[in-house]
Amino acid sequence: MQSGAETPPKRRKRKPKFGDTRQLFALLREHLASGAASLADIARLVSDGLLADAAVIYVARPGELLELAATQGLNVNAVGHTRLRAGEGIIGMVAASGDILNLADAQNHPRYVYRAEIGEEAMASMLAVPVKRAGRTLGVIAVMSREARVYSPMEVEALATVSMLLAEILAKAGATDMGEEGFSDTLPRRYAGHVLSAGIARGQILPYGAPPPIGRLLTDDPDAEIKRLNVAVDAANKGLDKLFSANMPGGATSRDVLEAYRMVTQSSGWLTQIREAIEDGLTAETAVDKVARNLRERMRRIADPYLRERLADIEDMVGRLMVALGGMAPKPERADGYILLVRRLGPADLLDWHARGIAGVAIEEASASGHAAILARALGIPALQVDRGAVETAQEGDPAILDAEGATLILRPEPAVTEVYDRALEARTMRAVALAAYRDRPTITKDGTEIQLMLNVGLALELDQLERTGADGIGLYRTEIAALAAGGIPDVAGQAAEYGRVLDRANGKKVQFRTLDLGADKLLPGEAGAGEENPAMGWRSLRVGLDRPAILRRQLRALLLGAQGRKLSIMFPMVATVEEFRAARDLLEAETARIRPAPEELEVGTMLEVPALLFQLPGLLAEADFISVGTNDLMQFLFAADRGTPELVDRYDTLSAPVLELLEKLVTACQEAGVALSVCGEAAGRPLDALAFAALGIVCLSMSGNAILPVKAVLVEADLNALRPVLRELRRAGAAGGSIREPLAAWAREHNLAV
Ligand code: PEP
Ligand code: MG
């Protein structure tokens, strides 16, 4: 018998039991499916679902602020008013660090900040999770309880999943409209940065790497999602097979790479976790994203560089699964005229995008002497390292100006700004025409010094620059670039054919081939590096060549075969001792003895990139036919300043007393020994640096194609005799080691030199 039958008891929604994530996700799905779910609904469901007494959601606002956007259980009047700076209070700390905090007694935490308007006095414990997407923190979600307790791992996991859903919701809102202060952004924006490859490009933005918001987050049909996942895993595997068979030469390396990917993609642990997340109610894309996030977070905390390298595999695999699931678009076939905007970019990827027709590239994590930058200069693609934030803000198709001269990326420029750039681009075309007049002139300074201007290249497709620029030859042929582009080192016949083609195209002009300089940031696919902490100073380049002489000998043989009796000039990279130089030269001599016809003349030289070599000059000059200074590496080792770290880009200057003194001594020693000296680092391609080097007596400079004519235009107008005393004076005044660039540039401008 029932009492009170005429007034049926109010149906209460079943409160999920402690940690019942499926129930929580089912309720979330219901709300999200209705299309009317608000942040307040999410706060309420989470507070209920985790049996907490309160929940808060803070979202990021411009200016590094976090604003209370919703609450359950605290004072709703504080919503829209309470703001914290990133790093302020526990919420701000979670946002700034990206770490989860699980505190039984939050108010006694040293970073706790009291805000009277929220009304959280009664709350003891707090679990706060950052809301992150594609490396950015979009907000923080937290639950609180009166009781002092530590939340269980299951509860932490559940809130982390909700935070991920929230990130997708916020990202989607950002793509449409979140109101004035939200994430929608249609205003012009400027991002400062550093020039990697000079030039200006105007076009539409193509952001790549940040996946678009996931369309469907939750499912009520896990079986169907598991089927979708299986199909996607199959497709991703087939895609890998195709990729490797098309791009990898046969052999052990390619098999290793394939195996490594197989291990990660088919690792039962990884797939089981994804399946479990689907069974909890997530769609296949959301589940892949969730498990990838967990893995990334775990990996980031691991110091071991080898394991951290696996992050790249995970990113790659997640990308492939997302593409297969239809959640992320594959690289477009063509990207003509687009300005690519990416977080990171390797040299091989840059080549790939170049082939797709990009007009310019902005990279968040890059530096001028990194190899993507060097390649961008070689290919004549304007490139800029930009401050963080651009990748997140830009939408595909946004109009943009990549000013890789003023070091700015302008998103959605005002019409007046566009007009100014259009005029500048027109002027540039005219300057290019004016510079072209220098092409056939020899580089002889006003005081009669003849300078050789040579090219730095690494690909057959760059060889037309010889004719375009009128360069005197190739001062640095980076043989590893073709290997990077091909995804592996070709066999002897393949290498010999390439070197032969280079000599054919040079048509009698000198070519200095540098042997393979792999390692550090130039890794072939599947080479994770040797797990070193400082790969730039590690087992790389000639060191590998000497320890594994078979590869080096094969390359030397290919060079000799490619020369077919012609003059040949070979140099070794990263030489640190005369002994190493001798060992490398011995390998070359052994190969030379076997190959017929022998080259009519064989010059053997060394790069000077390691400072220790400066203290072995007598021995070195007795054995080397020529020396080429690689300022990119020499600067990083001289000043202990990683060439790939954006913060250090402008910190130390080649135009400073210590570097100029070093070069001057080197010039004297080489002149006395009758050994040819050149500079082939990126500095040689900067007109002002080139001018200073010429004044020191360096008469051979090697640089990327775009630099030849601007450098020549300055040198032919310069009087080195007038510059020398000025340079001496500036060096004396700058003896404390700082840059003398500004006063030197002022002198050059006074003398009408276009530096
Ligand atoms: C250098 O180090 O200056 C150099 C020319 O070699 P790479 O940039 O290829 O390391
Ligand atoms: Mg180098």
Coordinates of C-alpha atoms in Angstrom, one line a residue, residues 1-542:
M1 CA 0.0 0.0 0.0
Q2 CA 1.2 3.4 -0.9
S3 CA 0.6 6.5 1.0
G4 CA 0.1 10.0 -0.6
A5 CA -0.7 8.4 -4.0
E6 CA -2.5 11.5 -5.2
T7 CA 0.7 13.6 -4.9
P8 CA 3.4 11.5 -6.5
P9 CA 6.7 11.9 -4.9
K10 CA 9.0 14.3 -6.8
R11 CA 11.3 12.2 -9.0
R12 CA 14.8 12.7 -7.9
K13 CA 17.6 12.1 -10.3
R14 CA 19.7 9.3 -9.0
K15 CA 22.7 10.8 -7.5
P16 CA 25.7 9.0 -9.0
K17 CA 27.5 6.9 -6.5
F18 CA 30.9 7.8 -5.5
G19 CA 33.2 8.0 -8.5
D20 CA 30.6 6.7 -11.0
T21 CA 32.1 8.3 -14.0
R22 CA 29.8 6.5 -16.5
Q23 CA 26.8 8.0 -14.8
L24 CA 28.5 11.4 -14.7
F25 CA 29.4 11.2 -18.4
A26 CA 25.8 10.0 -19.3
L27 CA 24.4 13.0 -17.6
L28 CA 26.9 15.3 -19.2
R29 CA 26.0 13.8 -22.6
E30 CA 22.3 14.4 -22.0
H31 CA 23.0 18.0 -21.3
L32 CA 25.4 18.6 -24.1
A33 CA 23.1 16.9 -26.6
S34 CA 20.3 19.3 -25.6
G35 CA 22.6 22.0 -27.0
A36 CA 21.7 24.3 -24.1
A37 CA 24.3 23.1 -21.6
S38 CA 26.0 26.0 -19.8
L39 CA 29.2 26.1 -17.7
A40 CA 26.9 26.3 -14.7
D41 CA 25.3 23.0 -15.6
I42 CA 28.8 21.4 -15.9
A43 CA 29.8 22.8 -12.5
R44 CA 26.6 21.4 -11.0
L45 CA 26.9 17.9 -12.6
V46 CA 30.6 17.7 -11.6
S47 CA 29.9 18.8 -8.0
D48 CA 27.1 16.2 -7.8
G49 CA 29.0 13.5 -9.6
L50 CA 32.0 13.7 -7.4
L51 CA 29.9 14.1 -4.2
A52 CA 31.6 17.5 -3.6
D53 CA 30.1 20.5 -1.8
A54 CA 31.0 23.0 -4.5
A55 CA 32.6 23.4 -7.9
V56 CA 34.1 26.3 -9.8
I57 CA 35.1 26.9 -13.4
Y58 CA 37.5 29.6 -14.2
V59 CA 38.3 30.6 -17.8
A60 CA 41.3 32.4 -19.2
R61 CA 40.8 35.9 -20.3
P62 CA 43.1 38.2 -22.2
G63 CA 46.0 39.6 -20.2
E64 CA 46.9 36.3 -18.3
L65 CA 43.7 36.5 -16.2
L66 CA 41.4 33.8 -15.0
E67 CA 37.8 34.8 -14.4
L68 CA 35.2 32.8 -12.4
A69 CA 32.8 31.7 -15.1
A70 CA 30.5 29.3 -13.2
T71 CA 30.0 27.9 -9.8
Q72 CA 27.9 25.4 -8.0
G73 CA 27.6 25.7 -4.2
L74 CA 29.4 29.1 -3.9
N75 CA 28.2 32.7 -4.4
V76 CA 27.0 33.0 -8.0
N77 CA 27.2 36.8 -7.8
A78 CA 31.0 36.4 -7.9
V79 CA 30.6 34.9 -11.4
G80 CA 32.1 37.3 -14.0
H81 CA 33.7 39.4 -11.2
T82 CA 36.3 37.3 -9.4
R83 CA 39.5 37.4 -11.3
L84 CA 42.9 36.0 -10.6
R85 CA 46.2 36.5 -12.3
A86 CA 47.9 33.4 -13.7
G87 CA 50.0 32.2 -10.7
E88 CA 47.8 33.9 -8.1
G89 CA 46.2 31.7 -5.5
I90 CA 45.8 27.9 -5.9
I91 CA 43.6 28.3 -9.1
G92 CA 46.2 30.7 -10.6
M93 CA 49.0 28.3 -9.7
V94 CA 47.3 25.4 -11.4
A95 CA 46.8 27.4 -14.5
A96 CA 50.4 28.6 -14.6
S97 CA 52.0 25.3 -13.8
G98 CA 49.5 23.1 -15.7
D99 CA 49.7 20.7 -12.8
I100 CA 46.7 19.1 -10.9
L101 CA 46.5 20.0 -7.2
N102 CA 44.8 17.7 -4.7
L103 CA 44.7 19.4 -1.3
A104 CA 43.0 18.2 1.9
D105 CA 43.5 21.6 3.5
A106 CA 43.5 24.1 0.8
Q107 CA 43.1 27.2 3.0
N108 CA 46.4 26.5 4.8
H109 CA 48.3 26.1 1.5
P110 CA 50.9 28.9 1.3
R111 CA 49.5 30.0 -2.1
Y112 CA 45.9 30.2 -0.9
V113 CA 44.4 33.7 -1.6
Y114 CA 41.2 34.7 0.2
R115 CA 38.5 36.3 -1.9
A116 CA 35.5 37.3 0.4
E117 CA 33.0 37.6 -2.4
I118 CA 33.1 33.8 -3.4
G119 CA 32.1 32.5 0.0
E120 CA 34.3 29.5 0.2
E121 CA 35.3 29.8 3.9
A122 CA 33.6 26.6 4.8
M123 CA 35.5 24.5 2.2
A124 CA 38.5 22.5 3.4
S125 CA 39.6 20.4 0.5
M126 CA 40.1 21.2 -3.1
L127 CA 40.9 19.3 -6.3
A128 CA 41.9 21.7 -9.1
V129 CA 42.6 20.6 -12.6
P130 CA 43.9 22.7 -15.5
V131 CA 41.7 22.9 -18.6
K132 CA 44.3 22.5 -21.3
R133 CA 44.2 22.1 -25.1
A134 CA 47.1 21.8 -27.5
G135 CA 49.5 22.9 -24.9
R136 CA 47.6 26.0 -23.8
T137 CA 45.7 26.5 -20.5
L138 CA 42.2 27.7 -21.2
G139 CA 41.0 27.6 -17.6
V140 CA 40.7 25.6 -14.4
I141 CA 38.0 23.4 -13.0
A142 CA 37.9 22.6 -9.3
V143 CA 35.7 20.8 -6.8
M144 CA 35.7 21.5 -3.0
S145 CA 34.4 19.7 0.1
R146 CA 33.8 20.8 3.6
E147 CA 35.4 17.7 4.9
A148 CA 39.2 17.6 4.8
R149 CA 40.0 14.8 2.4
V150 CA 42.2 13.9 -0.5
Y151 CA 40.3 13.0 -3.6
S152 CA 40.8 9.4 -4.9
P153 CA 42.7 8.6 -8.0
M154 CA 39.4 7.7 -9.7
E155 CA 37.9 11.1 -8.8
V156 CA 41.0 12.9 -10.1
E157 CA 40.8 10.9 -13.3
A158 CA 37.1 11.8 -13.7
L159 CA 37.7 15.5 -13.2
A160 CA 40.6 15.3 -15.6
T161 CA 38.3 13.8 -18.2
V162 CA 35.7 16.5 -17.5
S163 CA 38.4 19.2 -17.9
M164 CA 39.2 17.7 -21.3
L165 CA 35.6 17.9 -22.4
L166 CA 35.5 21.4 -21.1
A167 CA 38.6 22.3 -23.1
E168 CA 36.9 21.1 -26.3
I169 CA 33.7 23.1 -25.4
L170 CA 35.7 26.2 -24.7
A171 CA 37.8 25.7 -27.9
K172 CA 34.6 25.3 -29.9
A173 CA 33.1 28.4 -28.2
G174 CA 36.2 30.3 -29.1
A175 CA 35.8 29.3 -32.7
T176 CA 32.3 30.7 -32.8
D177 CA 31.5 33.3 -30.2
M178 CA 32.1 33.7 -26.5
G179 CA 31.1 37.3 -26.4
E180 CA 33.3 40.3 -26.1
E181 CA 35.7 39.0 -23.6
G182 CA 35.6 35.4 -24.8
F183 CA 37.9 33.5 -27.1
S184 CA 36.4 34.7 -30.3
D185 CA 39.0 36.8 -32.0
T186 CA 38.5 38.7 -35.2
L187 CA 40.6 41.7 -34.3
P188 CA 44.0 42.5 -35.8
R189 CA 46.8 40.9 -33.7
R190 CA 50.5 41.3 -33.9
Y191 CA 53.1 38.7 -32.8
A192 CA 56.7 39.7 -32.3
G193 CA 59.5 37.3 -32.9
H194 CA 62.8 36.8 -34.6
V195 CA 63.7 36.7 -38.3
L196 CA 64.7 33.2 -39.5
S197 CA 64.7 33.9 -43.2
A198 CA 64.2 37.4 -44.4
G199 CA 61.4 38.4 -46.7
I200 CA 57.8 39.4 -46.6
A201 CA 54.8 37.3 -47.5
R202 CA 51.2 38.2 -47.7
G203 CA 48.6 35.5 -47.7
Q204 CA 46.1 33.4 -45.8
I205 CA 47.1 31.6 -42.6
L206 CA 47.3 27.9 -42.5
P207 CA 47.7 26.7 -38.9
Y208 CA 48.8 23.2 -38.7
G209 CA 49.3 20.9 -35.7
A210 CA 46.6 22.1 -33.3
P211 CA 43.7 19.8 -34.0
P212 CA 40.3 21.4 -34.5
P213 CA 37.8 21.0 -31.6
I214 CA 36.4 17.5 -31.5
G215 CA 32.8 17.5 -32.9
R216 CA 31.1 14.8 -30.8
L217 CA 32.6 14.3 -27.3
L218 CA 30.4 11.7 -25.7
T219 CA 28.5 8.6 -27.0
D220 CA 25.7 6.4 -25.9
D221 CA 26.8 3.7 -28.3
P222 CA 30.3 2.5 -27.1
D223 CA 30.2 -0.6 -29.4
A224 CA 29.9 1.6 -32.5
E225 CA 32.7 3.8 -31.3
I226 CA 35.0 0.7 -30.7
K227 CA 34.3 -0.4 -34.2
R228 CA 35.2 3.1 -35.5
L229 CA 38.4 2.9 -33.5
N230 CA 39.3 -0.5 -34.9
V231 CA 38.8 0.7 -38.4
A232 CA 40.9 3.8 -37.7
V233 CA 43.8 1.7 -36.2
D234 CA 43.7 -0.5 -39.3
A235 CA 43.7 2.6 -41.6
A236 CA 46.5 4.2 -39.7
N237 CA 48.6 1.0 -39.9
K238 CA 48.0 0.7 -43.6
G239 CA 48.9 4.3 -44.0
L240 CA 52.2 3.6 -42.2
D241 CA 53.0 0.7 -44.5
K242 CA 52.4 2.9 -47.5
L243 CA 54.5 5.7 -46.1
F244 CA 57.4 3.5 -45.2
S245 CA 57.4 1.5 -48.4
A246 CA 57.3 4.7 -50.5
N247 CA 59.8 6.8 -48.6
M248 CA 62.3 4.5 -46.9
P249 CA 65.1 2.7 -48.6
G250 CA 65.3 -1.0 -47.6
G251 CA 67.4 -2.1 -44.7
A252 CA 67.5 -2.4 -41.0
T253 CA 66.8 1.2 -40.2
S254 CA 63.5 1.3 -42.0
R255 CA 62.4 -2.0 -40.4
D256 CA 63.3 -0.6 -37.0
V257 CA 61.2 2.5 -37.6
L258 CA 58.3 0.4 -38.7
E259 CA 58.6 -1.8 -35.7
A260 CA 58.8 1.1 -33.3
Y261 CA 55.6 2.6 -34.7
R262 CA 54.0 -0.8 -34.6
M263 CA 54.9 -1.2 -31.0
V264 CA 53.4 2.1 -30.1
T265 CA 50.3 1.9 -32.3
Q266 CA 49.5 -1.7 -31.4
S267 CA 50.6 -1.7 -27.8
S268 CA 47.8 -3.4 -26.0
G269 CA 48.1 -1.0 -23.0
W270 CA 47.5 2.0 -25.1
L271 CA 44.6 0.5 -27.0
T272 CA 43.0 -1.0 -23.9
Q273 CA 43.0 2.4 -22.2
I274 CA 41.3 3.9 -25.3
R275 CA 38.7 1.2 -25.3
E276 CA 38.1 1.6 -21.6
A277 CA 37.6 5.3 -22.0
I278 CA 35.1 4.6 -24.9
E279 CA 33.2 2.2 -22.6
D280 CA 33.0 5.1 -20.0
G281 CA 31.0 7.0 -22.7
L282 CA 33.6 9.0 -24.6
T283 CA 33.6 9.0 -28.4
A284 CA 36.6 7.4 -30.2
E285 CA 38.3 10.8 -30.9
T286 CA 37.8 12.0 -27.3
A287 CA 39.1 8.7 -25.9
V288 CA 42.2 8.8 -28.2
D289 CA 42.8 12.4 -27.1
K290 CA 42.3 11.6 -23.5
V291 CA 44.8 8.7 -23.4
A292 CA 47.3 10.8 -25.5
R293 CA 47.0 13.6 -23.0
N294 CA 47.7 11.3 -20.1
L295 CA 50.7 9.8 -21.9
R296 CA 52.1 13.2 -22.8
E297 CA 51.7 14.4 -19.2
R298 CA 53.5 11.3 -17.9
M299 CA 56.3 11.7 -20.5
R300 CA 56.8 15.3 -19.7
R301 CA 57.7 14.4 -16.2
I302 CA 60.3 11.9 -17.3
A303 CA 63.9 13.2 -17.5
D304 CA 65.2 10.4 -19.8
P305 CA 65.6 12.1 -23.2
Y306 CA 65.1 8.8 -25.1
L307 CA 61.7 8.3 -23.5
R308 CA 60.8 11.9 -24.0
E309 CA 61.7 11.5 -27.7
R310 CA 58.9 9.0 -27.9
L311 CA 56.5 11.9 -27.4
A312 CA 57.1 12.7 -31.1
D313 CA 55.9 9.1 -31.9
I314 CA 52.8 9.6 -29.8
E315 CA 52.0 12.9 -31.4
D316 CA 52.5 11.4 -34.8
M317 CA 50.3 8.4 -34.0
V318 CA 47.6 10.4 -32.4
G319 CA 47.6 12.6 -35.5
R320 CA 47.3 9.6 -37.7
L321 CA 44.4 8.1 -35.7
M322 CA 42.7 11.5 -35.6
V323 CA 43.0 11.8 -39.3
A324 CA 41.6 8.3 -39.7
L325 CA 38.7 9.0 -37.4
G326 CA 37.9 12.1 -39.5
G327 CA 38.7 14.4 -36.5
M328 CA 41.7 16.1 -38.1
A329 CA 42.3 17.0 -41.7
P330 CA 45.4 15.5 -43.4
K331 CA 48.1 17.9 -44.8
P332 CA 46.5 19.5 -47.8
E333 CA 47.8 18.4 -51.2
R334 CA 48.5 22.1 -52.1
A335 CA 49.0 25.1 -49.9
D336 CA 49.9 27.6 -52.6
G337 CA 50.4 31.1 -51.2
Y338 CA 49.5 30.2 -47.6
I339 CA 51.5 31.3 -44.6
L340 CA 52.1 28.2 -42.6
L341 CA 51.8 28.6 -38.8
V342 CA 53.2 25.8 -36.7
R343 CA 54.5 25.2 -33.2
R344 CA 57.6 23.2 -34.3
L345 CA 59.0 22.3 -37.7
G346 CA 61.8 19.9 -38.8
P347 CA 63.8 20.5 -41.9
A348 CA 62.2 17.5 -43.7
D349 CA 58.7 18.8 -42.9
L350 CA 59.7 22.2 -44.2
L351 CA 60.7 20.6 -47.5
D352 CA 57.4 18.9 -47.6
W353 CA 55.5 22.1 -47.1
H354 CA 57.7 23.9 -49.6
A355 CA 56.7 21.3 -52.2
R356 CA 53.0 22.1 -51.4
G357 CA 53.6 25.8 -52.2
I358 CA 53.7 27.8 -49.0
A359 CA 54.6 31.4 -49.3
G360 CA 56.0 31.8 -45.8
V361 CA 56.2 30.1 -42.4
A362 CA 55.9 31.3 -38.8
I363 CA 57.2 28.9 -36.2
E364 CA 56.8 29.2 -32.4
E365 CA 59.7 27.1 -31.4
A366 CA 62.7 27.8 -33.6
S367 CA 65.8 29.8 -33.9
A368 CA 67.8 31.4 -36.7
S369 CA 70.6 28.8 -36.8
G370 CA 68.3 25.8 -36.5
H371 CA 68.2 23.7 -39.6
A372 CA 64.6 24.5 -40.5
A373 CA 65.7 28.2 -40.6
I374 CA 68.8 27.4 -42.7
L375 CA 66.7 25.5 -45.1
A376 CA 64.1 28.3 -45.3
R377 CA 66.8 30.7 -46.2
A378 CA 68.2 28.3 -48.8
L379 CA 64.7 27.9 -50.3
G380 CA 64.1 31.6 -50.1
I381 CA 61.0 31.1 -48.0
P382 CA 60.3 34.0 -45.6
A383 CA 60.3 32.6 -42.1
L384 CA 59.8 34.0 -38.6
Q385 CA 60.0 32.6 -35.1
V386 CA 56.9 34.1 -33.4
D387 CA 56.0 34.5 -29.8
R388 CA 53.7 31.9 -28.3
G389 CA 50.0 32.4 -28.8
A390 CA 49.7 32.8 -32.6
V391 CA 49.0 29.1 -33.3
E392 CA 46.1 29.2 -30.8
T393 CA 44.6 32.4 -32.0
A394 CA 44.8 32.1 -35.7
Q395 CA 42.0 30.5 -37.8
E396 CA 42.6 28.9 -41.1
G397 CA 42.1 31.5 -43.9
D398 CA 42.8 34.5 -41.7
P399 CA 44.5 37.1 -43.8
A400 CA 48.0 37.7 -42.6
I401 CA 51.3 39.5 -43.3
L402 CA 54.5 37.7 -42.4
D403 CA 57.0 40.5 -42.0
A404 CA 60.2 38.5 -41.7
E405 CA 62.2 41.7 -41.7
G406 CA 60.4 43.8 -39.1
A407 CA 60.1 40.5 -37.2
T408 CA 56.3 40.6 -36.9
L409 CA 53.4 38.4 -37.8
I410 CA 50.2 40.4 -38.3
L411 CA 47.0 38.5 -38.2
R412 CA 43.9 40.1 -39.8
P413 CA 45.7 43.3 -40.7
E414 CA 43.8 46.6 -41.0
P415 CA 43.3 47.6 -44.7
A416 CA 45.7 50.6 -44.2
V417 CA 48.4 48.3 -43.0
T418 CA 47.9 45.9 -45.9
E419 CA 48.2 48.9 -48.3
V420 CA 51.6 49.9 -46.8
Y421 CA 52.9 46.4 -47.2
D422 CA 51.7 46.1 -50.7
R423 CA 53.7 49.3 -51.5
A424 CA 56.7 47.8 -49.7
L425 CA 56.4 44.6 -51.7
E426 CA 56.4 46.6 -54.9
A427 CA 59.5 48.5 -53.8
R428 CA 61.1 45.2 -53.0
T429 CA 60.5 43.9 -56.5
M430 CA 62.2 47.1 -57.7
R431 CA 65.2 46.5 -55.3
A432 CA 65.5 42.9 -56.6
V433 CA 65.7 44.3 -60.1
A434 CA 68.4 46.8 -59.0
L435 CA 70.3 44.1 -57.2
A436 CA 70.2 41.9 -60.2
A437 CA 72.5 44.4 -61.9
Y438 CA 75.3 43.2 -59.5
R439 CA 75.0 39.6 -60.6
D440 CA 77.8 39.6 -63.2
R441 CA 80.1 42.1 -61.4
P442 CA 83.1 40.7 -59.6
T443 CA 83.1 41.5 -55.9
I444 CA 85.9 44.0 -55.7
T445 CA 85.8 46.6 -52.8
K446 CA 86.6 50.2 -53.4
D447 CA 90.2 49.7 -52.1
G448 CA 90.7 46.9 -54.6
T449 CA 90.2 43.7 -52.4
E450 CA 88.7 40.8 -54.4
I451 CA 86.3 38.8 -52.4
Q452 CA 84.8 35.4 -53.3
L453 CA 81.1 35.0 -52.6
M454 CA 80.1 31.4 -52.5
L455 CA 76.8 29.6 -51.9
N456 CA 75.6 27.4 -49.0
V457 CA 73.4 24.7 -50.5
G458 CA 72.2 21.2 -49.7
L459 CA 69.8 20.2 -52.4
A460 CA 70.0 19.7 -56.2
L461 CA 67.0 22.0 -56.5
E462 CA 69.0 24.9 -55.1
L463 CA 71.7 24.7 -57.8
D464 CA 69.9 27.1 -60.1
Q465 CA 71.0 29.8 -57.6
L466 CA 74.5 29.6 -59.0
E467 CA 73.2 31.2 -62.2
R468 CA 70.6 33.4 -60.5
T469 CA 73.1 35.0 -58.1
G470 CA 76.3 34.8 -60.1
A471 CA 78.0 33.2 -57.0
D472 CA 81.7 32.2 -57.4
G473 CA 81.0 28.6 -56.4
I474 CA 79.6 26.5 -53.6
G475 CA 81.4 27.1 -50.3
L476 CA 79.3 24.6 -48.3
Y477 CA 77.4 21.7 -49.8
R478 CA 75.6 20.2 -46.8
T479 CA 75.3 16.6 -47.9
E480 CA 73.1 15.6 -45.0
I481 CA 70.2 17.7 -46.3
A482 CA 69.4 15.4 -49.2
A483 CA 69.5 12.4 -46.8
L484 CA 67.1 14.2 -44.5
A485 CA 64.8 15.0 -47.4
A486 CA 64.9 11.5 -48.7
G487 CA 64.4 10.0 -45.2
G488 CA 67.6 8.0 -45.3
I489 CA 71.1 7.9 -46.7
P490 CA 71.1 6.8 -50.4
D491 CA 73.4 3.9 -51.4
V492 CA 76.8 4.7 -52.9
A493 CA 75.5 4.8 -56.5
G494 CA 72.7 7.2 -55.5
Q495 CA 75.1 9.5 -53.6
A496 CA 77.6 9.4 -56.5
A497 CA 74.9 10.4 -58.9
E498 CA 73.9 13.3 -56.8
Y499 CA 77.5 14.6 -56.3
G500 CA 78.1 14.2 -60.0
R501 CA 75.0 16.3 -60.8
V502 CA 76.2 19.0 -58.4
L503 CA 79.6 19.2 -60.2
D504 CA 78.0 19.1 -63.6
R505 CA 75.8 22.1 -62.6
A506 CA 78.7 23.9 -61.0
N507 CA 80.3 23.7 -64.4
G508 CA 83.9 24.2 -63.3
K509 CA 83.1 26.5 -60.4
K510 CA 84.5 25.3 -57.1
V511 CA 82.3 23.1 -54.8
Q512 CA 83.3 22.3 -51.2
F513 CA 81.4 19.1 -50.2
R514 CA 81.0 18.7 -46.5
T515 CA 80.6 15.1 -45.3
L516 CA 77.5 14.0 -43.5
D517 CA 76.8 16.2 -40.5
L518 CA 73.9 14.3 -38.9
G519 CA 72.8 14.3 -35.3
A520 CA 71.6 17.0 -32.9
D521 CA 68.6 18.6 -34.7
K522 CA 69.3 16.7 -38.0
L523 CA 67.9 13.3 -37.3
L524 CA 66.9 10.8 -39.9
P525 CA 63.4 9.2 -39.4
G526 CA 63.7 6.5 -36.8
E527 CA 66.8 7.9 -35.2
A528 CA 65.9 8.9 -31.8
G529 CA 69.4 10.2 -31.1
A530 CA 71.6 8.4 -28.7
G531 CA 69.6 9.5 -25.6
E532 CA 72.1 12.2 -24.8
E533 CA 71.3 15.2 -22.6
N534 CA 73.2 17.6 -24.9
P535 CA 72.9 16.1 -28.4
A536 CA 74.6 19.1 -30.1
M537 CA 77.7 18.3 -28.1
G538 CA 77.1 14.6 -28.3
W539 CA 77.9 11.6 -30.6
R540 CA 77.2 13.3 -33.8
S541 CA 78.6 14.3 -37.2
L542 CA 82.2 13.3 -37.8

